Every structure is written in C-alpha cells, then in structure tokens.
Coordinates of C-alpha atoms in Angstrom, one line a residue:
M17 CA -48.9 12.3 43.4
E18 CA -46.4 11.8 40.7
N19 CA -44.6 15.5 39.9
K20 CA -45.5 16.3 36.1
L21 CA -41.8 18.2 35.5
T22 CA -39.8 15.3 34.5
T23 CA -36.9 16.5 36.3
E24 CA -38.7 16.5 39.6
R25 CA -40.2 12.9 39.5
S26 CA -39.0 9.7 41.8
S27 CA -35.6 8.0 40.4
E28 CA -36.0 4.1 38.2
Y29 CA -34.3 3.3 41.5
D30 CA -35.3 2.5 45.3
N31 CA -32.9 2.0 48.4
L32 CA -29.8 3.6 48.2
E33 CA -28.8 2.8 50.6
Q34 CA -28.5 -0.6 50.4
M35 CA -26.9 -0.7 47.5
S36 CA -23.6 -1.7 48.0
V37 CA -20.0 1.0 46.0
T38 CA -19.8 -1.0 42.8
D39 CA -23.7 -1.2 42.5
L40 CA -24.2 3.1 43.1
L41 CA -21.3 4.0 40.8
S42 CA -22.7 1.1 37.7
N43 CA -26.2 2.7 38.4
M44 CA -25.4 5.5 38.0
N45 CA -23.2 5.7 35.5
A46 CA -25.8 3.8 33.3
E47 CA -27.4 6.8 33.5
D48 CA -25.1 9.3 32.9
K49 CA -24.8 6.8 29.8
T50 CA -27.8 8.8 28.0
V51 CA -27.1 12.1 28.7
P52 CA -25.7 13.0 24.7
Y53 CA -28.3 11.3 23.8
A54 CA -30.8 13.9 24.8
I55 CA -28.0 16.5 23.7
E56 CA -28.7 14.2 19.7
K57 CA -31.8 15.3 19.9
A58 CA -31.2 18.8 20.8
I59 CA -29.0 19.6 18.2
P60 CA -31.0 21.4 15.7
S61 CA -32.5 23.6 18.2
I62 CA -29.1 23.6 19.9
E63 CA -27.9 24.9 15.8
K64 CA -30.6 27.8 16.1
L65 CA -29.6 29.2 19.0
V66 CA -25.5 29.1 17.9
E67 CA -26.8 30.7 14.8
A68 CA -28.6 33.6 16.1
I69 CA -25.5 34.2 18.5
Y70 CA -23.1 33.5 16.0
E71 CA -24.7 36.7 14.1
K72 CA -24.5 39.3 16.3
M73 CA -21.4 38.3 18.7
S74 CA -19.5 38.6 14.9
T75 CA -20.9 42.5 14.8
G76 CA -19.4 43.5 18.2
G77 CA -22.4 41.4 20.6
R78 CA -21.5 39.9 23.8
L79 CA -23.0 36.6 25.2
F80 CA -24.6 36.5 28.8
Y81 CA -25.7 34.2 30.5
I82 CA -27.9 33.3 33.8
G83 CA -29.1 30.8 36.1
A84 CA -29.4 30.0 40.2
G85 CA -27.8 27.1 41.7
T86 CA -26.2 24.5 39.7
S87 CA -27.6 26.0 36.5
G88 CA -25.9 29.7 37.5
R89 CA -22.6 28.0 38.5
L90 CA -22.3 26.4 35.0
G91 CA -23.5 29.4 33.1
V92 CA -20.7 31.3 34.6
L93 CA -17.3 28.0 35.2
D94 CA -18.7 28.4 30.9
A95 CA -17.8 31.8 30.6
S96 CA -14.7 32.2 32.6
E97 CA -13.0 29.6 30.4
C98 CA -14.0 31.2 27.2
P99 CA -11.1 34.2 28.0
P100 CA -7.8 31.8 28.7
T101 CA -9.4 29.5 25.7
Y102 CA -9.9 32.1 23.6
G103 CA -8.2 34.8 24.1
V104 CA -11.2 36.9 24.0
T105 CA -11.7 39.6 26.3
D106 CA -13.5 38.5 30.1
D107 CA -16.9 40.8 28.9
M108 CA -18.0 39.0 25.2
V109 CA -19.2 36.4 27.6
I110 CA -20.7 36.7 30.7
G111 CA -21.8 34.6 33.0
L112 CA -24.8 36.0 36.0
I113 CA -25.9 33.8 39.2
A114 CA -28.6 34.5 41.4
G115 CA -26.5 35.9 44.5
G116 CA -24.3 37.3 43.3
D117 CA -20.2 35.5 43.3
I118 CA -20.6 34.5 46.9
A119 CA -23.7 31.8 45.1
L120 CA -20.8 29.9 43.8
R121 CA -19.6 28.7 46.3
K122 CA -23.0 29.4 49.5
A123 CA -26.7 29.4 49.2
V124 CA -28.0 32.9 48.7
E125 CA -31.3 32.4 50.6
N126 CA -34.5 33.3 48.5
A127 CA -32.5 34.7 45.8
E128 CA -33.7 33.1 42.3
D129 CA -37.4 33.7 43.8
N130 CA -36.6 37.5 43.1
T131 CA -38.0 37.7 39.2
K132 CA -36.6 42.2 39.2
L133 CA -33.2 40.6 40.4
A134 CA -31.7 39.2 36.6
W135 CA -32.6 42.2 34.8
E136 CA -31.1 43.8 38.5
D137 CA -27.8 42.5 37.9
L138 CA -27.4 43.0 33.4
Q139 CA -28.3 46.3 34.1
K140 CA -24.9 46.8 35.4
F141 CA -23.4 45.7 32.7
N142 CA -25.5 47.8 30.2
I143 CA -26.9 44.9 27.8
N144 CA -28.6 45.9 24.5
K145 CA -30.0 45.0 21.7
N146 CA -26.2 43.9 20.0
D147 CA -26.5 40.3 22.9
V148 CA -27.9 37.4 23.5
L149 CA -29.5 36.6 26.8
I150 CA -29.0 32.3 27.5
G151 CA -31.6 31.6 30.6
I152 CA -30.8 28.5 32.5
A153 CA -32.4 26.2 34.2
A154 CA -33.0 22.7 34.8
S155 CA -36.2 22.6 35.5
G156 CA -37.4 25.9 33.8
T157 CA -39.2 27.2 36.1
T158 CA -36.7 29.7 38.4
P159 CA -38.3 32.8 38.3
Y160 CA -35.0 34.5 38.3
V161 CA -34.4 33.0 35.2
I162 CA -38.0 33.6 33.9
G163 CA -38.0 37.7 34.9
G164 CA -34.5 38.0 33.3
V165 CA -35.2 37.0 30.3
K166 CA -39.2 38.3 30.1
E167 CA -37.8 41.8 30.1
A168 CA -34.3 41.2 27.5
R169 CA -37.1 40.5 25.4
K170 CA -38.9 43.4 26.0
N171 CA -36.0 45.3 25.5
N172 CA -35.5 43.2 21.7
I173 CA -32.8 41.3 23.4
V174 CA -32.6 38.3 21.5
T175 CA -33.0 35.3 23.7
G176 CA -32.6 31.3 24.6
C177 CA -32.8 28.4 27.1
I178 CA -31.0 25.7 28.4
T179 CA -33.9 23.8 30.7
C180 CA -34.8 20.3 31.2
N181 CA -38.4 19.7 31.2
E182 CA -40.5 20.1 27.8
N183 CA -43.0 23.5 27.3
S184 CA -41.7 24.4 31.0
P185 CA -42.5 28.3 31.9
L186 CA -39.1 28.8 30.6
S187 CA -38.9 27.7 27.3
R188 CA -41.8 30.0 26.7
E189 CA -40.6 33.0 27.2
V190 CA -37.7 33.2 24.5
D191 CA -37.0 32.5 21.5
Y192 CA -34.7 29.6 21.1
A193 CA -35.8 27.3 24.1
I194 CA -33.2 24.3 24.3
E195 CA -34.4 21.5 26.2
L196 CA -32.5 18.6 27.3
I197 CA -34.9 15.9 28.4
V198 CA -32.1 13.3 30.2
G199 CA -35.2 11.9 32.8
P200 CA -35.4 11.2 36.4
E201 CA -32.0 11.4 38.9
F202 CA -30.6 9.1 40.4
V203 CA -31.1 10.8 43.3
T204 CA -34.9 11.9 43.4
G205 CA -34.4 16.1 41.8
S206 CA -31.0 15.8 42.7
T207 CA -30.0 17.9 38.7
R208 CA -26.7 18.9 39.7
M209 CA -26.4 14.7 38.2
K210 CA -28.1 14.0 35.1
A211 CA -29.4 17.2 34.0
G212 CA -26.3 19.7 34.5
T213 CA -24.4 17.1 32.0
A214 CA -26.1 18.1 29.8
Q215 CA -26.5 21.5 30.4
K216 CA -22.8 21.3 30.6
L217 CA -22.4 19.6 27.5
A218 CA -24.7 22.0 25.7
L219 CA -22.3 25.1 26.5
N220 CA -19.3 23.6 26.2
M221 CA -21.0 23.2 22.5
I222 CA -22.7 26.4 22.4
S223 CA -19.2 28.5 23.1
T224 CA -16.8 26.2 21.5
T225 CA -18.7 26.4 18.8
V226 CA -19.4 30.7 18.2
M227 CA -16.0 30.8 18.7
I228 CA -14.4 28.4 16.4
K229 CA -16.8 30.6 13.9
L230 CA -15.2 33.7 15.3
G231 CA -11.7 32.4 14.3
R232 CA -10.4 31.4 17.4
V233 CA -9.2 28.0 15.9
K234 CA -6.5 27.5 13.7
G235 CA -6.9 24.5 12.2
N236 CA -8.0 22.4 15.9
K237 CA -5.7 24.6 17.7
M238 CA -6.2 27.3 20.4
V239 CA -4.4 29.9 18.5
D240 CA -5.5 32.6 20.8
M241 CA -5.2 31.1 24.6
Q242 CA -3.9 33.2 27.2
L243 CA -0.3 31.4 27.9
S244 CA -0.8 31.0 32.2
N245 CA 1.0 28.4 32.9
K246 CA 4.1 26.1 31.6
K247 CA 1.5 23.9 30.4
L248 CA 0.1 26.7 28.1
V249 CA 4.0 27.3 27.2
N250 CA 5.2 24.1 26.4
R251 CA 1.8 23.7 24.1
G252 CA 2.1 27.0 22.3
I253 CA 5.2 26.4 21.2
R254 CA 4.1 22.2 20.0
M255 CA 1.8 25.0 18.1
I256 CA 4.3 26.8 16.6
M257 CA 6.7 23.9 16.1
N258 CA 3.9 21.2 14.1
E259 CA 2.7 24.8 12.1
L260 CA 5.8 26.3 11.0
D261 CA 7.9 22.7 11.4
I262 CA 10.8 24.7 13.2
G263 CA 12.5 23.5 16.1
K264 CA 11.2 24.3 20.0
S265 CA 14.2 26.5 20.2
L266 CA 13.4 29.1 17.4
A267 CA 9.4 28.7 18.3
N268 CA 10.6 29.2 21.8
D269 CA 11.8 32.5 20.4
L270 CA 8.9 33.4 18.6
L271 CA 6.4 32.7 21.2
N272 CA 8.9 34.8 23.4
E273 CA 8.6 37.4 21.2
H274 CA 5.1 37.7 20.2
K275 CA 3.1 36.5 22.8
N276 CA 1.3 34.8 21.6
V277 CA 0.9 31.4 19.6
R278 CA -1.2 33.7 16.4
K279 CA 1.6 36.1 15.9
A280 CA 3.8 34.1 15.9
I281 CA 2.5 32.0 13.5
D282 CA 1.5 35.0 10.8
A283 CA 4.9 37.2 12.4
Y284 CA 7.2 33.8 10.7
K285 CA 4.6 33.5 8.1
S286 CA 5.0 37.3 6.8
N287 CA 8.8 37.5 7.0
D288 CA 9.6 33.9 4.9
D289 CA 7.1 35.7 2.4
E290 CA 9.5 38.7 1.6

C-alpha cells in the first residue's frame, strides 16, 4: 500500500542496483534539480517566519532549532555557523538534536520518539516568550519535535517548522509552517537526499536574511566574521582595502589593531572625518 507521506512514497526509479554509475548520478541530479522549485513555492511562508524571527531577535530574543537525525544535524550546523560568519554570540542561534551532541555522529536509539525530551532540552537554555523555536522534521511526524513545539506554544513562544509533507501533524502545531514538497526520494525514504537539501536551503535563507536585517552585513560583506584562520584574515584585509580604497599594508595594520573588519573600517572613517 502506498504511504500517504510524500517523503515515504516509493521512488520514481527502480532496479537502482542495475544502473550504471553514470545513470545513478544523472538520475540523482535530475531529482536534485527539482528542489529549488519547491523552495520557490514556499517563499511566502518562509517570509512570514523570517519576519517573526526578526521581530523577536531585534529586541534581544534568540532562535532555537530542534530536530532528530538529518534534520537535527542540519539545525545544529546552521546554528554553529552563525557566530563565525556574523560575529554573533554562541547563544543567539541554538541548535538541539534528539539524543544530544553524540547524535551528531551516531544514531541514539529511541531519542526521537520521546515527546518530552525536546522541552527538557530547551529548558536548559531558559527558552521564553522572547525567543522563537523552529522544529525541523522531513516527515512532519517526529515526536521529539512535535512535543517540543507544543510545549513552546503553551508557553507563548513563537513557533515555526520546516517539513517536507503537506498538512503534517507538525505543521498543525506551529504558528508558521514551511512545507517543502520535494516528492519521493531517489532511494525510497532516504530523506537525507532531496528533503535534507531543501531543509538546508531554507535554513540558509532564514538565518542569512535575519542576520542581514539585524545589520550583520555591510553592502554584501561579512564585516563581523570571526577571523579564525589565514583565509578569513586575508578576506578581511581585502574587504578593508576595497571599502576604504587603501593599500594592503595599511589595511593589515587596521585589522591587526581592531581585530574586526567593521571596527577597522569605522575607525578609519572616523579619523578621516576629524
């Protein structure tokens, strides 16, 4: 019997083990090409959630992600990349995965089936009505995620979700539902493929847009990025050179002094105005 969940439906392809490597790669690529169109259809719902997040974060609120398996890993990934990219504190965007950090590498048995665990995890961070919680679940049926958003709503916390099935139980439990309908996976039920790609794109869009609106980008540059390696230091020097129309030596000196691209640019312009 055909599963009602789109993410669990049988693949449009069969006898995969008999395909050539070229055919496997080409067919996977053909399926992957459909993902951006699913994202495009969801932009209005993504926009509503972004506006809600910005409203909360612009007054000091935080953004939380909860998920299990691939979905949880993607949330943790997005959260962990915000501090180095935009220079925000580690507690501004927080990703939690069912089973804890060990689940980033190895599956934790039954963790995603616990309806109370997510709220317990969130309580460690004192989540409150100033924050926003996004539940990530390709199926839209994950008990860990549904339990978390239900408790959050009871506590007057704004909630959203990212799922890949229409009218899922998760969507019905949140204020802002994002449904990315990418269709059956190339390997039946393997939601780390198209569904995971769609979720990653949506997360990129959400966090990047919020950070831009919060003033963490100048022009098109990551002026608050953490200078954690030589590549980023060199990128910072180029940003300063281009913004101020100065030579590399002076740009390097400014960055060494201020340890931040934005601060280096502002300091030079301030001195120039005096």
